[in-house]
């Protein structure tokens, strides 16, 4: 399981890096305003995907960890997701048509429709991926994700090179979704050897419904800023923010592998909560140790990274460095919340998570509504930090009520202090030679962890042996 987790994390890293460089290339071709339009449209796609998944991904992962589905069951789930997407599309399209919102879509409706159509094929790949994770085949799920992003990068770079328009980039999404769907079906068929039991729809709604509502509220607080900036500020502000935000998203692979590996373990009812909490504690420790050096080192490197990535367009994307420097402070909370939410879902504590996420979602919307008209993308970044930090406070407090021996805040503080030590090293190395800053700071931090014996093989074996 540990090897699969490592491969899952590495493939997620490669996938996100490929996607990130495609977005950088698109930003270089488009400029901030058109890239802001793409960022807004792709965020709508993400929100549609989360809402129409109806919590089925986590439900499938949990269900298939203990039973084998049939092919008819697979297509029932896919059909349900497609139906939910269609039902969600109609009222949103009506509101956009009435110009209630959707500033970034009004001038590019054909492009938006092409991007939306990719979601119908994504449902096949995402359903297959959830089954692979439930069967503890993380390597297969990782390979499927790699296929998506490799094909997206190849299609996207090729189309943008010959025809640098928003339609080309959105068409690349559609082609890559079709590619993943075809391969996903070929790979998942051997896993669908069980009897076609059919689903008790009331039971499915009862089990997946709370996760659906939770995922919907998470989508609001996690993506609402990218939707609100064009409405309350400008497309250029949205472009600067989105170009920084995709850098943050490219880093979330560091927590994705750990969370995906632990969720089936969290879902097993026969394991005592204390044991599950200790596994979560180990995961959180290493997440904090990974996140804080990125926070401090990233703030040193922000302007240099923008210059590297955007080249001749660096001046027009100069505000991206400020947005990145702010958003990085939310990264430790994002890492932790990913695991904490899955921990509570594995314990079936849906209500405990949902109540807290609902409060945070409305808090985030309120802060964005106040801050974006005044400070633009800076206000959105501040709202993200406050929201992620508040959710972490609420979830960690609830966890400590049931497992008081955990040392979440201790590791948070230790990682913060050690991460701060990276700042002067990165600053000195950057002044000496820009290319030496990242590997040099990483080497220094790794040696520091080794000297303090904060990376322990017994913990890694314990974590890797979670079954």
XYZ file of C-alpha atoms in Angstrom:
467
model
C 0.000 0.000 0.000
C 2.862 2.351 0.786
C 4.419 1.837 -2.645
C 1.083 2.479 -4.297
C 0.682 5.644 -2.240
C 4.112 6.859 -3.347
C 3.321 6.122 -6.996
C -0.087 7.757 -6.651
C 1.537 10.900 -5.259
C 4.275 10.955 -7.906
C 1.815 10.490 -10.756
C -0.447 13.158 -9.286
C 2.583 15.435 -9.131
C 3.479 14.769 -12.746
C -0.138 15.216 -13.831
C -0.558 18.543 -12.089
C 2.800 19.793 -13.325
C 1.848 18.926 -16.900
C -1.469 20.726 -16.509
C 0.232 23.692 -14.902
C 2.706 24.161 -17.734
C -0.134 23.900 -20.229
C -1.927 26.683 -18.352
C 1.256 28.764 -18.307
C 1.597 28.297 -22.056
C -2.051 29.263 -22.497
C -1.555 32.351 -20.331
C 1.503 33.270 -22.377
C -0.583 33.008 -25.550
C -3.735 34.661 -24.201
C -2.676 37.393 -21.775
C -4.386 38.010 -18.405
C -7.861 38.921 -19.670
C -8.504 35.901 -21.905
C -6.824 33.625 -19.376
C -9.159 35.049 -16.748
C -12.083 34.119 -18.996
C -10.743 30.571 -19.288
C -10.176 30.406 -15.530
C -13.769 31.386 -14.880
C -15.154 28.868 -17.380
C -12.969 26.032 -16.069
C -14.091 26.854 -12.530
C -17.718 26.537 -13.594
C -16.772 23.139 -15.041
C -15.199 22.100 -11.741
C -18.240 23.198 -9.739
C -20.571 21.357 -12.138
C -18.439 18.226 -11.784
C -18.469 18.342 -7.982
C -22.197 18.962 -7.700
C -23.146 16.349 -10.300
C -20.880 13.708 -8.748
C -23.407 13.740 -5.859
C -20.862 12.268 -3.464
C -20.751 9.136 -5.594
C -16.961 8.994 -5.810
C -16.452 8.583 -2.063
C -19.526 6.348 -1.836
C -18.144 4.086 -4.579
C -14.708 3.988 -2.956
C -16.294 2.908 0.305
C -18.719 0.421 -1.310
C -16.227 -1.287 -3.615
C -13.726 -1.794 -0.789
C -16.011 -4.586 0.421
C -17.862 -5.840 -2.666
C -17.537 -6.209 -6.435
C -19.967 -4.393 -8.710
C -21.395 -5.534 -12.025
C -21.217 -3.727 -15.355
C -24.855 -2.671 -15.190
C -24.236 -1.118 -11.767
C -21.318 0.850 -13.211
C -23.435 2.304 -15.995
C -26.263 3.095 -13.575
C -23.875 5.287 -11.605
C -22.568 6.950 -14.772
C -26.129 7.565 -15.980
C -27.078 9.101 -12.645
C -24.127 11.466 -12.840
C -24.952 12.455 -16.416
C -28.555 13.103 -15.429
C -27.475 15.293 -12.529
C -25.176 17.274 -14.827
C -28.012 17.902 -17.272
C -30.410 18.881 -14.496
C -27.867 21.332 -13.092
C -26.987 22.802 -16.483
C -30.484 23.956 -17.420
C -31.173 26.461 -14.590
C -27.591 27.771 -14.664
C -27.782 28.278 -18.430
C -31.076 30.134 -17.996
C -29.595 32.490 -15.395
C -26.540 33.121 -17.567
C -28.798 33.756 -20.549
C -30.717 36.314 -18.499
C -27.336 37.889 -17.619
C -27.842 37.430 -13.891
C -24.179 36.379 -13.795
C -21.623 34.821 -16.136
C -19.654 37.826 -17.381
C -16.839 35.568 -18.614
C -19.250 33.340 -20.539
C -21.387 35.887 -22.376
C -18.725 36.607 -24.975
C -17.624 32.991 -25.436
C -20.706 30.760 -25.332
C -19.553 28.210 -27.980
C -16.258 27.778 -26.129
C -18.106 27.263 -22.845
C -20.366 24.603 -24.395
C -17.371 22.664 -25.716
C -15.780 22.732 -22.262
C -19.014 21.625 -20.586
C -19.421 18.692 -22.994
C -16.139 17.232 -21.725
C -17.780 16.652 -18.338
C -20.105 13.998 -19.774
C -17.095 11.861 -20.697
C -15.317 12.696 -17.431
C -18.053 10.877 -15.531
C -16.876 7.557 -16.986
C -13.248 8.124 -16.031
C -14.055 9.474 -12.564
C -16.400 6.575 -11.770
C -13.731 4.078 -12.816
C -11.116 5.909 -10.739
C -13.302 5.722 -7.626
C -13.694 1.970 -8.105
C -9.934 1.496 -8.466
C -9.334 3.416 -5.230
C -11.949 1.327 -3.434
C -10.255 -1.871 -4.650
C -6.916 -0.443 -3.392
C -5.564 -0.229 -6.925
C -4.099 3.235 -6.467
C -1.495 2.631 -9.169
C -4.188 2.014 -11.764
C -6.096 5.094 -10.652
C -2.861 7.074 -10.878
C -2.144 5.783 -14.379
C -5.634 6.774 -15.462
C -5.063 10.276 -14.155
C -1.729 10.425 -15.979
C -3.421 9.498 -19.241
C -5.881 12.349 -18.767
C -3.232 14.985 -18.208
C -0.728 13.694 -20.760
C -3.413 13.702 -23.443
C -4.627 17.132 -22.282
C -1.101 18.517 -22.525
C -0.458 17.004 -25.957
C -3.796 18.100 -27.407
C -3.656 21.493 -25.723
C -0.092 22.392 -26.680
C -0.629 21.248 -30.272
C -3.895 23.112 -30.781
C -2.638 26.272 -29.084
C 0.527 26.256 -31.174
C -1.391 26.221 -34.450
C -4.455 28.161 -33.319
C -3.939 30.081 -30.024
C -7.567 30.664 -29.047
C -9.806 29.806 -26.112
C -11.711 27.339 -28.308
C -8.501 25.360 -28.911
C -7.829 24.963 -25.191
C -11.414 23.968 -24.417
C -11.402 21.498 -27.321
C -8.284 19.913 -25.820
C -10.273 19.275 -22.623
C -12.976 17.506 -24.624
C -10.521 15.317 -26.549
C -8.614 14.325 -23.404
C -11.865 13.472 -21.599
C -12.884 11.184 -24.463
C -9.453 9.529 -24.396
C -9.611 8.869 -20.659
C -13.186 7.572 -20.858
C -12.293 4.972 -23.502
C -9.239 3.686 -21.626
C -11.060 3.776 -18.272
C -13.786 1.489 -19.584
C -11.218 -0.989 -20.947
C -9.380 -1.087 -17.616
C -12.385 -1.165 -15.299
C -14.287 -3.993 -17.021
C -12.290 -6.770 -15.287
C -13.176 -5.151 -11.937
C -16.904 -5.416 -12.713
C -17.229 -9.182 -12.390
C -19.783 -9.183 -9.605
C -23.528 -9.727 -9.893
C -25.615 -6.777 -11.038
C -27.354 -6.114 -7.757
C -28.959 -2.837 -8.659
C -29.096 -0.082 -6.122
C -31.671 0.675 -3.532
C -32.027 4.304 -4.538
C -33.289 5.387 -1.144
C -30.280 3.778 0.491
C -27.953 5.379 -2.068
C -29.499 8.788 -1.440
C -29.214 8.276 2.301
C -25.529 7.312 2.100
C -24.314 9.492 -0.780
C -26.645 12.436 -0.159
C -24.777 13.863 2.867
C -21.491 13.565 0.977
C -23.116 15.279 -2.002
C -24.220 18.203 0.119
C -20.810 18.340 1.752
C -19.002 18.280 -1.611
C -21.300 21.020 -2.866
C -20.497 23.283 0.045
C -16.781 22.510 -0.322
C -17.065 23.480 -3.986
C -18.582 26.807 -2.967
C -15.888 27.833 -0.513
C -13.051 26.351 -2.578
C -14.013 27.805 -5.970
C -16.376 30.704 -5.348
C -13.562 33.261 -5.515
C -12.735 32.349 -9.124
C -16.413 32.821 -9.970
C -16.871 36.098 -8.100
C -13.786 38.023 -9.248
C -15.005 38.624 -12.844
C -18.434 39.608 -11.538
C -17.145 42.041 -8.892
C -13.848 43.192 -10.401
C -12.398 42.451 -13.871
C -11.239 39.618 -16.123
C -7.623 40.759 -15.763
C -7.884 40.427 -11.968
C -9.345 36.962 -12.528
C -6.438 36.081 -14.821
C -3.808 37.093 -12.257
C -5.597 35.193 -9.510
C -6.203 32.081 -11.620
C -2.574 31.921 -12.757
C -1.505 31.924 -9.090
C -4.271 29.545 -8.050
C -3.211 26.864 -10.542
C 0.242 26.933 -8.920
C -1.418 26.148 -5.587
C -3.548 23.411 -7.166
C -0.395 21.916 -8.689
C 0.938 21.446 -5.142
C -2.125 19.673 -3.751
C -0.839 16.335 -5.057
C 1.262 16.221 -1.893
C -1.874 15.689 0.185
C -3.963 13.813 -2.397
C -1.979 10.584 -2.213
C -2.052 10.419 1.579
C -5.770 11.191 1.790
C -6.741 8.702 -0.929
C -4.656 5.966 0.665
C -6.144 6.499 4.123
C -9.835 6.875 3.249
C -10.562 3.120 2.839
C -8.787 2.595 6.196
C -10.863 5.323 7.840
C -14.026 3.670 6.478
C -13.484 0.266 8.136
C -15.940 0.014 11.069
C -13.979 -2.635 13.021
C -10.907 -0.420 13.525
C -10.999 1.651 16.752
C -11.223 5.390 16.330
C -7.997 5.838 18.298
C -6.059 3.843 15.698
C -7.617 5.813 12.852
C -6.820 9.061 14.620
C -3.175 8.058 15.008
C -2.916 7.332 11.286
C -4.461 10.733 10.578
C -2.000 12.329 12.990
C 0.971 10.796 11.157
C -0.404 12.001 7.846
C -0.962 15.525 9.175
C 2.553 15.668 10.608
C 4.142 15.005 7.234
C 1.731 17.317 5.459
C 2.743 20.212 7.703
C 6.417 19.362 7.267
C 5.918 19.486 3.494
C 3.741 22.598 3.388
C 5.604 25.186 5.453
C 8.927 25.210 3.562
C 6.897 25.724 0.389
C 5.123 28.678 2.018
C 8.308 30.476 3.029
C 10.414 29.441 0.058
C 7.599 30.220 -2.361
C 7.305 33.775 -1.083
C 11.006 34.269 -1.806
C 10.710 32.773 -5.291
C 7.317 34.175 -6.387
C 8.550 36.983 -8.637
C 11.316 34.830 -10.098
C 8.854 32.038 -10.908
C 6.576 34.436 -12.779
C 9.547 35.696 -14.792
C 10.612 32.142 -15.619
C 7.188 30.897 -16.606
C 5.772 33.847 -18.517
C 8.886 35.204 -20.195
C 7.930 38.081 -22.480
C 4.482 38.202 -20.823
C 5.955 38.430 -17.300
C 5.215 42.143 -16.997
C 1.521 41.665 -17.777
C 1.398 38.832 -15.192
C 3.461 40.656 -12.542
C 0.494 40.783 -10.140
C 0.470 36.981 -10.145
C 3.495 37.004 -7.826
C 1.561 38.951 -5.195
C -1.430 36.631 -5.501
C 0.820 33.578 -5.180
C 2.588 34.964 -2.120
C -0.759 35.423 -0.382
C -2.330 32.112 -1.420
C 0.660 30.115 -0.225
C -0.301 30.920 3.375
C -3.449 28.835 2.910
C -1.495 25.762 1.764
C -0.880 24.126 5.194
C -4.583 24.405 5.991
C -5.546 22.992 2.575
C -3.275 19.998 3.130
C -4.696 19.322 6.584
C -8.348 19.837 5.655
C -8.085 17.314 2.825
C -7.238 14.561 5.284
C -9.482 15.751 8.124
C -12.589 15.857 5.928
C -11.952 12.326 4.682
C -11.304 11.182 8.246
C -14.729 12.361 9.386
C -16.434 10.980 6.281
C -14.822 7.607 6.896
C -16.319 7.630 10.396
C -19.719 8.584 8.947
C -19.616 11.859 10.871
C -21.230 13.639 7.966
C -23.221 16.057 10.060
C -20.189 17.182 12.063
C -18.303 18.038 8.878
C -21.287 19.448 7.024
C -22.239 21.946 9.720
C -18.705 23.297 9.828
C -18.271 23.441 6.056
C -21.599 25.251 5.636
C -20.512 27.928 8.100
C -17.162 28.304 6.341
C -18.762 28.454 2.895
C -21.011 31.345 3.890
C -18.117 33.037 5.689
C -16.034 32.770 2.521
C -18.806 34.176 0.331
C -19.331 37.082 2.728
C -15.627 37.949 2.878
C -15.280 37.705 -0.902
C -18.349 39.871 -1.468
C -16.863 42.549 0.779
C -13.184 42.290 -0.144
C -13.131 41.715 -3.920
C -14.740 45.063 -4.903
C -12.190 46.842 -2.683
C -8.966 44.853 -3.116
C -9.632 42.660 -6.158
C -7.668 39.410 -6.224
C -5.962 40.338 -2.930
C -9.330 40.259 -1.200
C -10.062 36.834 -2.680
C -6.707 35.508 -1.469
C -7.326 36.841 2.048
C -10.762 35.193 2.053
C -9.160 31.871 1.086
C -6.638 32.056 3.941
C -9.291 32.928 6.528
C -11.706 30.257 5.289
C -9.175 27.422 5.124
C -7.710 28.385 8.492
C -11.138 28.577 10.130
C -12.140 25.174 8.769
C -8.911 23.677 10.078
C -9.576 25.141 13.528
C -13.089 23.702 13.656
C -12.154 20.237 12.366
C -9.033 19.837 14.500
C -10.941 20.960 17.607
C -13.613 18.319 16.962
C -10.998 15.629 16.378
C -9.189 16.472 19.621
C -12.440 16.010 21.541
C -12.357 12.315 20.645
C -8.609 11.694 20.580
C -6.917 14.016 23.049
C -3.513 12.358 22.718
C -3.028 13.818 19.232
C -0.420 16.528 18.748
C -1.825 18.336 15.736
C -1.013 21.833 16.950
C 2.408 20.764 18.154
C 3.380 19.544 14.690
C 1.804 22.618 13.132
C 4.070 24.833 15.248
C 7.203 22.730 14.746
C 6.708 22.641 10.987
C 6.095 26.395 10.928
C 9.345 27.130 12.776
C 11.381 24.767 10.603
C 9.753 26.113 7.459
C 10.712 29.654 8.458
C 14.356 28.532 8.509
C 14.099 27.987 4.749
C 13.365 31.678 4.104
C 16.879 33.121 4.671
C 18.534 30.174 2.910
C 16.331 30.575 -0.167
C 16.895 34.343 -0.129
C 20.694 33.958 0.003
C 20.752 31.307 -2.730
C 18.431 33.356 -4.928
C 20.850 36.272 -4.733
C 23.742 33.981 -5.613
C 22.047 32.175 -8.535
C 18.287 31.768 -9.153
C 18.573 28.145 -10.288
C 20.230 27.154 -7.010
C 17.486 28.469 -4.724
C 14.935 25.650 -4.956
C 17.251 22.579 -4.863
C 19.564 24.252 -2.349
C 16.754 25.166 0.039
C 15.215 21.697 -0.352
C 18.555 20.042 0.451
C 19.013 22.247 3.521
C 15.505 21.450 4.768
C 15.917 17.725 4.169
C 19.163 17.698 6.148
C 17.472 19.646 8.936
C 14.677 17.069 9.189
C 17.220 14.247 9.148
C 19.339 15.802 11.890
C 16.280 16.359 14.080
C 15.033 12.826 13.290
C 11.595 14.057 12.336
C 11.304 11.568 9.469
C 10.882 8.171 11.121
C 10.844 4.903 9.211
C 8.609 3.218 11.791
C 5.950 5.896 11.242
C 6.221 5.553 7.486
C 5.896 1.774 7.764
C 2.905 2.166 10.073
C 1.321 4.613 7.656
C 2.142 2.481 4.640
C 0.715 -0.586 6.359
C -2.719 0.962 6.879
C -5.126 -1.557 5.399
